[in-house]
Tab-separated table of C-alpha atoms and ligand atoms in Angstrom:
chain	number	residue	atom	x	y	z
F	126	MET	CA	48.516	173.677	6.692
F	127	SER	CA	48.538	170.587	4.235
F	128	LEU	CA	45.643	168.768	3.148
F	129	ALA	CA	46.928	165.550	4.675
F	130	GLN	CA	47.067	167.107	8.004
F	131	LEU	CA	43.546	168.437	7.518
F	132	PHE	CA	42.041	165.216	6.580
F	133	GLY	CA	43.831	163.724	9.746
F	134	CYS	CA	42.056	166.457	11.976
F	135	VAL	CA	38.590	165.637	10.261
F	136	ARG	CA	39.325	161.819	10.845
F	137	VAL	CA	40.130	162.228	14.583
F	138	VAL	CA	36.858	164.516	15.424
F	139	TRP	CA	34.842	162.024	13.561
F	140	ASN	CA	36.362	159.008	15.326
F	141	ASP	CA	36.481	160.905	18.975
F	142	ALA	CA	32.663	161.524	18.590
F	143	LEU	CA	31.649	158.213	17.303
F	144	ALA	CA	33.630	156.718	20.519
F	145	ILE	CA	31.242	159.160	22.462
F	146	CYS	CA	28.354	158.086	20.824
F	147	LYS	CA	28.912	154.112	20.831
F	148	GLN	CA	29.190	154.616	24.713
F	149	ALA	CA	26.392	157.148	25.582
F	150	ASP	CA	23.101	155.950	26.720
F	151	LYS	CA	21.463	158.771	24.955
F	152	LEU	CA	22.556	159.761	21.591
F	153	PRO	CA	24.471	163.225	21.930
F	154	GLY	CA	23.255	165.146	19.161
F	155	TYR	CA	25.259	167.832	16.960
F	156	SER	CA	25.128	170.844	19.196
F	157	LYS	CA	26.446	168.820	22.121
F	158	LEU	CA	29.169	167.105	20.120
F	159	SER	CA	30.243	170.752	18.868
F	160	ALA	CA	30.532	171.930	22.514
F	161	LEU	CA	32.481	168.731	23.268
F	162	LEU	CA	35.145	169.625	20.403
F	163	THR	CA	35.479	173.061	21.575
F	164	GLN	CA	35.985	171.732	24.977
F	165	SER	CA	38.803	169.136	23.832
F	166	LYS	CA	40.525	171.571	21.768
F	167	LYS	CA	41.818	172.769	25.277
F	168	ASN	CA	43.137	169.582	26.163
F	169	GLU	CA	47.069	169.007	25.458
F	170	ASP	CA	46.475	165.932	23.146
F	171	ARG	CA	43.839	167.574	21.041
F	172	GLU	CA	45.345	170.799	21.090
F	173	TRP	CA	46.597	170.649	17.330
F	174	LEU	CA	42.950	170.601	15.942
F	175	LYS	CA	43.055	174.667	16.570
F	176	SER	CA	45.501	174.944	13.754
F	177	VAL	CA	42.849	173.991	11.107
F	178	SER	CA	39.848	175.630	9.971
F	179	SER	CA	36.947	174.636	12.529
F	180	VAL	CA	34.401	174.475	9.795
F	181	PRO	CA	35.385	171.227	7.902
F	182	LEU	CA	35.556	169.861	11.921
F	183	GLN	CA	32.062	170.654	12.619
F	184	GLN	CA	30.944	169.672	9.294
F	185	SER	CA	32.336	166.237	10.129
F	186	LEU	CA	30.329	166.085	13.633
F	187	ARG	CA	26.929	167.065	11.198
F	188	ASN	CA	27.820	164.424	9.089
F	189	LEU	CA	28.083	161.825	11.946
F	190	ASP	CA	24.783	163.299	13.363
F	191	VAL	CA	23.225	162.618	9.814
F	192	ALA	CA	24.739	159.212	9.595
F	193	TYR	CA	23.229	158.135	13.027
F	194	ARG	CA	19.487	159.595	11.991
F	195	ASN	CA	19.847	157.790	8.720
F	196	PHE	CA	20.881	154.579	10.471
F	197	PHE	CA	17.689	154.788	13.255
F	198	ASN	CA	15.179	155.853	10.575
F	199	SER	CA	16.199	152.769	8.388
F	200	ARG	CA	16.129	150.517	11.330
F	201	ASN	CA	12.765	151.650	12.251
F	202	GLY	CA	11.185	151.685	8.514
F	203	LYS	CA	11.198	155.565	8.272
F	204	ARG	CA	13.671	155.745	5.741
F	205	LYS	CA	12.960	153.775	2.246
F	206	GLY	CA	15.482	151.947	0.427
F	207	GLY	CA	18.063	149.424	1.508
F	208	LYS	CA	18.974	148.855	5.321
F	209	ILE	CA	21.981	151.248	6.347
F	210	GLY	CA	24.573	149.987	8.923
F	211	SER	CA	25.699	152.230	11.687
F	212	PRO	CA	28.204	154.808	11.172
F	213	ASN	CA	31.886	153.195	11.223
F	214	PHE	CA	35.366	154.730	12.570
F	215	LYS	CA	37.252	156.113	9.739
F	216	LYS	CA	40.606	154.614	8.380
F	217	LYS	CA	43.570	156.285	7.190
F	218	THR	CA	43.595	154.121	4.016
F	219	ASN	CA	40.024	154.811	3.007
F	220	GLN	CA	38.656	157.660	0.925
F	221	GLN	CA	39.280	160.871	3.031
F	222	SER	CA	37.326	164.165	2.865
F	223	ALA	CA	36.688	167.659	4.609
F	224	GLU	CA	33.616	169.973	3.606
F	225	PHE	CA	34.000	173.741	3.556
F	226	THR	CA	30.875	175.879	3.936
F	227	LYS	CA	30.344	179.345	2.649
F	228	ALA	CA	31.965	181.137	5.485
F	229	ALA	CA	35.365	179.136	4.981
F	230	PHE	CA	36.136	179.338	1.161
F	231	LEU	CA	36.473	181.762	-1.336
F	232	MET	CA	36.612	181.625	-5.353
F	233	LYS	CA	38.327	183.856	-7.605
F	234	ASP	CA	39.678	183.784	-11.262
F	235	GLY	CA	38.924	180.003	-11.374
F	236	GLU	CA	41.080	179.524	-8.130
F	237	VAL	CA	39.545	178.171	-4.584
F	238	TYR	CA	40.992	179.460	-1.129
F	239	LEU	CA	39.971	177.317	1.523
F	240	ALA	CA	40.600	178.493	5.024
F	241	LYS	CA	43.949	177.995	6.452
F	242	ILE	CA	45.035	175.762	3.634
F	243	GLY	CA	45.326	178.643	0.940
F	244	ASP	CA	44.765	178.673	-2.888
F	245	LEU	CA	43.859	175.539	-4.825
F	246	LYS	CA	44.235	175.912	-8.763
F	247	PRO	CA	41.957	173.091	-9.833
F	248	ILE	CA	41.541	171.515	-13.167
F	249	TRP	CA	38.008	172.376	-14.144
F	250	SER	CA	35.882	169.329	-15.735
F	251	ARG	CA	33.050	171.924	-16.454
F	252	LYS	CA	31.796	175.260	-15.333
F	253	LEU	CA	29.714	175.769	-12.359
F	254	PRO	CA	26.197	176.829	-13.371
F	255	SER	CA	25.970	179.026	-10.105
F	256	GLU	CA	27.885	179.999	-6.632
F	257	PRO	CA	28.340	176.687	-4.935
F	258	SER	CA	27.077	176.522	-1.289
F	259	SER	CA	29.791	174.276	-0.265
F	260	ILE	CA	33.063	172.658	-1.284
F	261	THR	CA	34.331	169.322	-0.415
F	262	VAL	CA	37.713	168.314	-0.729
F	263	ILE	CA	38.212	164.381	-1.301
F	264	LYS	CA	41.214	162.446	-1.605
F	265	ASP	CA	40.396	158.598	-2.956
F	266	CYS	CA	42.181	155.576	-2.126
F	267	ALA	CA	44.349	156.038	-5.486
F	268	ASN	CA	45.564	159.396	-3.891
F	269	ARG	CA	43.927	161.334	-6.517
F	270	TYR	CA	42.164	164.817	-5.040
F	271	PHE	CA	39.029	165.907	-6.162
F	272	LEU	CA	36.940	169.085	-5.294
F	273	SER	CA	33.147	168.509	-5.238
F	274	PHE	CA	30.724	171.516	-5.346
F	275	VAL	CA	26.951	171.915	-3.944
F	276	VAL	CA	25.364	174.117	-6.311
F	277	GLU	CA	21.911	174.835	-7.029
F	278	VAL	CA	20.337	174.051	-10.640
F	279	GLN	CA	17.725	175.301	-12.704
F	280	PRO	CA	15.471	172.587	-14.302
F	281	ILE	CA	16.248	172.159	-18.155
F	282	GLN	CA	13.513	172.803	-20.876
F	283	ILE	CA	13.847	170.012	-23.737
F	284	GLU	CA	10.959	168.816	-25.774
F	285	ALA	CA	10.956	165.158	-25.679
F	286	LYS	CA	11.173	163.422	-29.209
F	287	ASN	CA	8.895	160.810	-27.990
F	288	GLN	CA	5.683	159.922	-25.993
F	289	SER	CA	7.401	156.673	-23.807
F	290	ILE	CA	9.885	154.348	-23.728
F	291	GLY	CA	10.131	150.729	-21.967
F	292	ILE	CA	13.286	149.295	-20.828
F	293	ASP	CA	14.267	145.818	-20.026
F	294	LEU	CA	17.451	145.734	-18.099
F	295	GLY	CA	19.610	142.362	-18.735
F	296	ILE	CA	22.704	140.777	-18.015
F	297	LYS	CA	23.859	140.027	-21.483
F	298	THR	CA	22.873	142.912	-22.803
F	299	PHE	CA	22.520	145.865	-20.358
F	300	ALA	CA	19.441	147.440	-21.862
F	301	VAL	CA	16.962	146.649	-24.519
F	302	MET	CA	14.623	149.509	-25.448
F	303	SER	CA	10.984	149.153	-26.733
F	304	ASN	CA	12.053	151.274	-29.825
F	305	GLY	CA	14.496	148.271	-30.448
F	306	GLU	CA	17.615	150.126	-29.859
F	307	LYS	CA	20.007	148.015	-27.413
F	308	ALA	CA	22.891	149.398	-25.210
F	309	GLN	CA	25.553	147.021	-24.622
F	310	SER	CA	27.742	147.229	-21.275
F	311	PRO	CA	31.270	148.044	-21.279
F	312	VAL	CA	33.653	145.143	-21.098
F	313	TYR	CA	36.000	145.139	-18.175
F	314	ARG	CA	37.527	141.819	-18.440
F	315	MET	CA	40.866	142.687	-19.017
F	316	ILE	CA	41.046	145.354	-15.873
F	317	ASP	CA	39.068	142.218	-14.229
F	318	ARG	CA	42.027	139.948	-14.954
F	319	LYS	CA	44.639	142.411	-13.641
F	320	ILE	CA	42.830	142.944	-10.490
F	321	ARG	CA	42.381	139.450	-9.614
F	322	LYS	CA	46.308	138.622	-10.317
F	323	LEU	CA	47.163	141.483	-8.141
F	324	GLN	CA	45.054	140.307	-5.550
F	325	LYS	CA	46.576	137.262	-5.591
F	326	LYS	CA	49.844	138.853	-5.152
F	327	LEU	CA	48.729	141.244	-2.521
F	328	ALA	CA	47.542	137.846	0.030
F	329	ARG	CA	51.101	136.783	-0.346
F	330	GLN	CA	52.709	140.022	0.594
F	331	GLN	CA	53.913	141.385	4.264
F	332	LYS	CA	51.418	142.877	5.993
F	333	ASP	CA	52.302	146.909	6.393
F	334	SER	CA	55.196	146.413	4.062
F	335	ASN	CA	55.977	149.159	1.502
F	336	ARG	CA	55.709	146.432	-1.667
F	337	ARG	CA	52.017	145.822	-0.332
F	338	ASN	CA	50.993	149.150	-0.279
F	339	ILE	CA	52.030	149.629	-3.736
F	340	THR	CA	50.126	146.806	-4.660
F	341	ARG	CA	46.858	148.144	-2.969
F	342	LEU	CA	47.335	151.430	-4.692
F	343	ARG	CA	47.603	149.543	-7.927
F	344	ILE	CA	44.524	147.670	-7.370
F	345	ALA	CA	42.686	150.748	-6.117
F	346	LYS	CA	43.477	152.558	-9.360
F	347	LEU	CA	42.079	149.562	-11.459
F	348	HIS	CA	38.743	149.643	-9.335
F	349	ASN	CA	38.729	153.403	-10.079
F	350	GLN	CA	39.190	152.741	-13.876
F	351	ILE	CA	36.183	150.378	-13.791
F	352	ALA	CA	34.261	152.707	-11.848
F	353	ASP	CA	35.158	155.776	-14.474
F	354	ILE	CA	34.100	153.509	-17.516
F	355	ARG	CA	30.921	152.102	-16.021
F	356	LYS	CA	30.051	155.882	-14.836
F	357	ASP	CA	30.503	157.226	-18.110
F	358	PHE	CA	28.554	154.824	-19.842
F	359	LEU	CA	25.518	155.083	-17.421
F	360	HIS	CA	25.706	158.955	-17.591
F	361	LYS	CA	25.566	158.813	-21.500
F	362	LEU	CA	22.996	156.211	-21.838
F	363	SER	CA	20.292	157.936	-19.096
F	364	THR	CA	20.989	161.385	-20.652
F	365	LYS	CA	20.034	160.385	-23.751
F	366	THR	CA	17.208	158.019	-22.647
F	367	VAL	CA	15.501	160.770	-20.343
F	368	SER	CA	16.306	163.772	-22.848
F	369	GLU	CA	14.693	161.593	-25.866
F	370	ASN	CA	11.389	160.370	-23.916
F	371	GLN	CA	8.609	161.824	-21.891
F	372	THR	CA	7.682	158.790	-20.046
F	373	ILE	CA	10.605	156.486	-19.079
F	374	VAL	CA	9.496	152.951	-17.482
F	375	LEU	CA	11.751	150.429	-15.799
F	376	GLU	CA	11.028	147.146	-14.273
F	377	ASP	CA	11.853	146.836	-10.561
F	378	LEU	CA	14.450	144.337	-9.998
F	379	ASN	CA	15.154	142.621	-6.897
F	380	VAL	CA	18.824	143.612	-7.207
F	381	SER	CA	19.589	142.993	-3.351
F	382	GLY	CA	18.081	139.300	-3.805
F	383	MET	CA	20.011	138.711	-7.195
F	384	VAL	CA	23.656	139.574	-5.652
F	385	GLU	CA	23.123	136.675	-2.875
F	386	ASN	CA	23.523	134.361	-5.799
F	387	ARG	CA	27.227	134.708	-5.965
F	388	LYS	CA	27.662	133.448	-9.418
F	389	LEU	CA	25.845	136.321	-10.666
F	390	SER	CA	26.889	139.026	-8.188
F	391	ARG	CA	29.997	140.321	-10.177
F	392	ALA	CA	28.124	140.664	-13.277
F	393	ILE	CA	25.178	142.554	-11.861
F	394	SER	CA	27.242	144.792	-9.464
F	395	GLN	CA	29.156	146.037	-12.437
F	396	GLN	CA	26.443	146.325	-14.624
F	397	GLY	CA	24.615	148.963	-12.259
F	398	TRP	CA	21.192	148.522	-12.805
F	399	ARG	CA	20.725	150.489	-9.592
F	400	GLU	CA	22.947	153.081	-10.335
F	401	PHE	CA	21.038	153.483	-13.995
F	402	ARG	CA	17.723	153.627	-12.337
F	403	THR	CA	18.962	156.277	-9.655
F	404	LEU	CA	20.439	158.319	-12.736
F	405	CYS	CA	17.356	158.082	-14.689
F	406	GLU	CA	14.881	159.086	-12.011
F	407	ALA	CA	17.131	162.151	-11.027
F	408	LYS	CA	17.413	163.367	-14.701
F	409	SER	CA	13.792	162.824	-15.362
F	410	GLN	CA	13.322	165.213	-12.414
F	411	LYS	CA	15.823	167.607	-13.934
F	412	PHE	CA	14.138	167.545	-17.429
F	413	GLY	CA	10.701	167.096	-16.005
F	414	ARG	CA	9.705	164.036	-17.403
F	415	ASN	CA	7.521	161.135	-16.069
F	416	PHE	CA	9.573	158.368	-14.318
F	417	GLN	CA	7.677	155.138	-13.774
F	418	VAL	CA	8.757	151.769	-12.165
F	419	ILE	CA	6.491	148.634	-12.450
F	420	SER	CA	6.261	145.803	-10.407
F	421	ARG	CA	8.452	142.772	-11.050
F	422	TRP	CA	5.512	140.253	-10.807
F	423	GLU	CA	4.133	141.953	-14.094
F	424	PRO	CA	4.451	138.967	-16.387
F	425	THR	CA	6.391	141.009	-19.111
F	426	SER	CA	8.328	138.392	-20.746
F	427	GLN	CA	5.212	135.834	-21.052
F	428	ILE	CA	2.909	137.838	-23.104
F	429	CYS	CA	3.012	138.793	-26.937
F	430	SER	CA	3.294	142.616	-26.847
F	431	ASP	CA	1.417	142.864	-30.377
F	432	CYS	CA	-1.530	140.985	-30.044
F	433	GLY	CA	-1.486	140.212	-26.093
F	434	PHE	CA	-1.832	136.785	-26.061
F	435	ARG	CA	-0.254	134.891	-23.129
F	436	TRP	CA	2.499	131.983	-23.757
F	437	GLY	CA	3.218	131.416	-20.299
F	438	LYS	CA	6.972	131.261	-18.775
F	439	VAL	CA	9.456	130.847	-21.637
F	440	ASP	CA	12.891	129.498	-20.884
F	441	LEU	CA	15.755	131.931	-20.646
F	442	SER	CA	17.667	130.398	-23.515
F	443	ILE	CA	15.106	131.201	-26.011
F	444	ARG	CA	16.060	134.616	-27.282
F	445	SER	CA	13.450	134.847	-30.492
F	446	ILE	CA	9.852	133.991	-30.125
F	447	LEU	CA	7.239	133.439	-32.795
F	448	CYS	CA	3.729	134.293	-31.530
F	449	LEU	CA	1.279	131.627	-33.642
F	450	ASN	CA	-1.592	133.652	-32.337
F	451	CYS	CA	-0.765	136.786	-34.716
F	452	GLY	CA	2.442	135.543	-36.615
F	453	VAL	CA	4.771	138.020	-35.384
F	454	GLU	CA	8.089	137.199	-34.286
F	455	GLN	CA	10.147	139.314	-32.069
F	456	ASP	CA	13.248	139.303	-29.801
F	457	ARG	CA	12.658	138.058	-26.295
F	458	ASP	CA	14.137	141.312	-24.659
F	459	GLU	CA	12.497	143.832	-27.087
F	460	ASN	CA	9.372	141.923	-26.587
F	461	ALA	CA	9.470	142.248	-22.428
F	462	ALA	CA	10.734	146.271	-23.335
F	463	LYS	CA	7.290	146.830	-25.130
F	464	ASN	CA	5.369	145.118	-22.519
F	465	ILE	CA	7.131	147.284	-19.982
F	466	GLU	CA	6.226	150.576	-21.689
F	467	LEU	CA	2.714	149.279	-22.193
F	468	VAL	CA	2.295	148.471	-18.262
F	469	GLY	CA	4.049	151.650	-17.428
F	470	ILE	CA	1.779	153.950	-19.602
F	471	GLY	CA	-1.377	152.154	-18.239
F	472	HIS	CA	-2.251	149.176	-20.182
F	473	CYS	CA	-3.436	146.014	-18.587
F	474	HIS	CA	-2.475	142.932	-20.023
F	475	ASP	CA	-5.502	140.637	-21.031
F	476	LEU	CA	-5.132	137.728	-18.282
F	477	LYS	CA	-8.246	135.817	-19.539
F	478	ARG	CA	-6.627	134.299	-21.919
F	479	ALA	CA	-4.023	132.631	-19.325
F	480	GLY	CA	-6.315	129.931	-18.650
F	481	SER	CA	-5.321	126.235	-18.151
F	482	ASP	CA	-6.940	125.487	-21.708
F	483	SER	CA	-4.187	127.787	-23.312
F	484	GLN	CA	-1.062	125.693	-22.032
F	485	THR	CA	2.042	126.558	-24.209
F	486	THR	CA	3.979	124.386	-25.986
F	487	SER	CA	7.877	125.288	-26.410
F	488	VAL	CA	9.531	123.311	-29.365
F	489	ALA	CA	13.048	123.850	-29.455
F	490	SER	CA	14.762	122.577	-32.862
F	491	CYS	CA	18.307	122.231	-33.042
F	492	CYS	CA	19.239	124.181	-36.125
F	493	ASP	CA	16.678	126.982	-36.355
F	494	PRO	CA	16.195	129.951	-33.749
F	495	LEU	CA	14.116	128.589	-30.991
F	496	ARG	CA	10.451	128.980	-31.112
F	497	ILE	CA	7.242	129.069	-28.763
F	498	LEU	CA	4.274	127.574	-30.437
F	499	THR	CA	0.611	128.153	-29.317
F	500	PRO	CA	-1.534	124.920	-28.757
F	501	SER	CA	-3.376	123.877	-32.166
F	502	GLY	CA	-6.649	123.752	-30.413
Z	275	ZN	ZN1	0.889	137.917	-30.736
């Protein structure tokens, strides 16, 4: 039995069950779907499902059940986060996967045996920390095969070097830290250019032709390249940040609102702010750190982090700010990061000085870095 056939069976089981769910008045749960699957194997047109292990097929039904529950909980507000769509039919050209639970796999001497598939010799990216409870075989759009393991992990104990850190996430510089460190995001310009060129080519090619399929595959491979570079960058940055600091403070960004602005959407989705936040949160849990997200309505870019004086709104083009109240000149983003840290660890900004009598005047001179001046009175 080949993996391609296995993926085909998993896909058919999912699509059959989804079609039943879409027509049903009351959604059938996992056990009902599982009974229907057993029944369908007796039919001539689904007999071939018997030739693969029943475990990944049942797992596919469990996943469908979960997908529906998430969809309903997201609709009635029981589930936090963005809205989730209803489950979709699976296509042959999308990523394929099949999940094997404990009863259906065996691991020995670096080899993995899957029921009715046989032995696989994977290239290990790292050692497993413990026995896995399930294994998922994945084939991505670029025809690469992966094994993904579910394992239990013990929390890691590493003493943090620093008490806390605030992080300002931005478009130009990915992250500016309150300690002055900056993290530039990787540049994807070259790969991006190649993708756009190939996409034009794809649009001209005949549907279902062999050449078009080759182009599609090349585009998928380039997208994978970008994703790999980004993932690597975000993992390294989040690991460093979380392992070095006891409290990590981020600003809540309205990412979904921003992506609606089409000009920014490409840059933002590639920057992966949300991914970074998710990684920091998960790693904070792993390392026993405090992870804080402060409201995006905090005026973190309008206040001097040194003396607390409120300048008011500062134009985005102004990168360096001189506070005439205390005389300290700071990088705009670094100042914001310091304020994010302060709010995160519980300092309140003194808003009393923000009255109408302290109107801020911004003076832009052409040669010098732009400055903000406080009123003379
Ligand atoms: Zn100041």
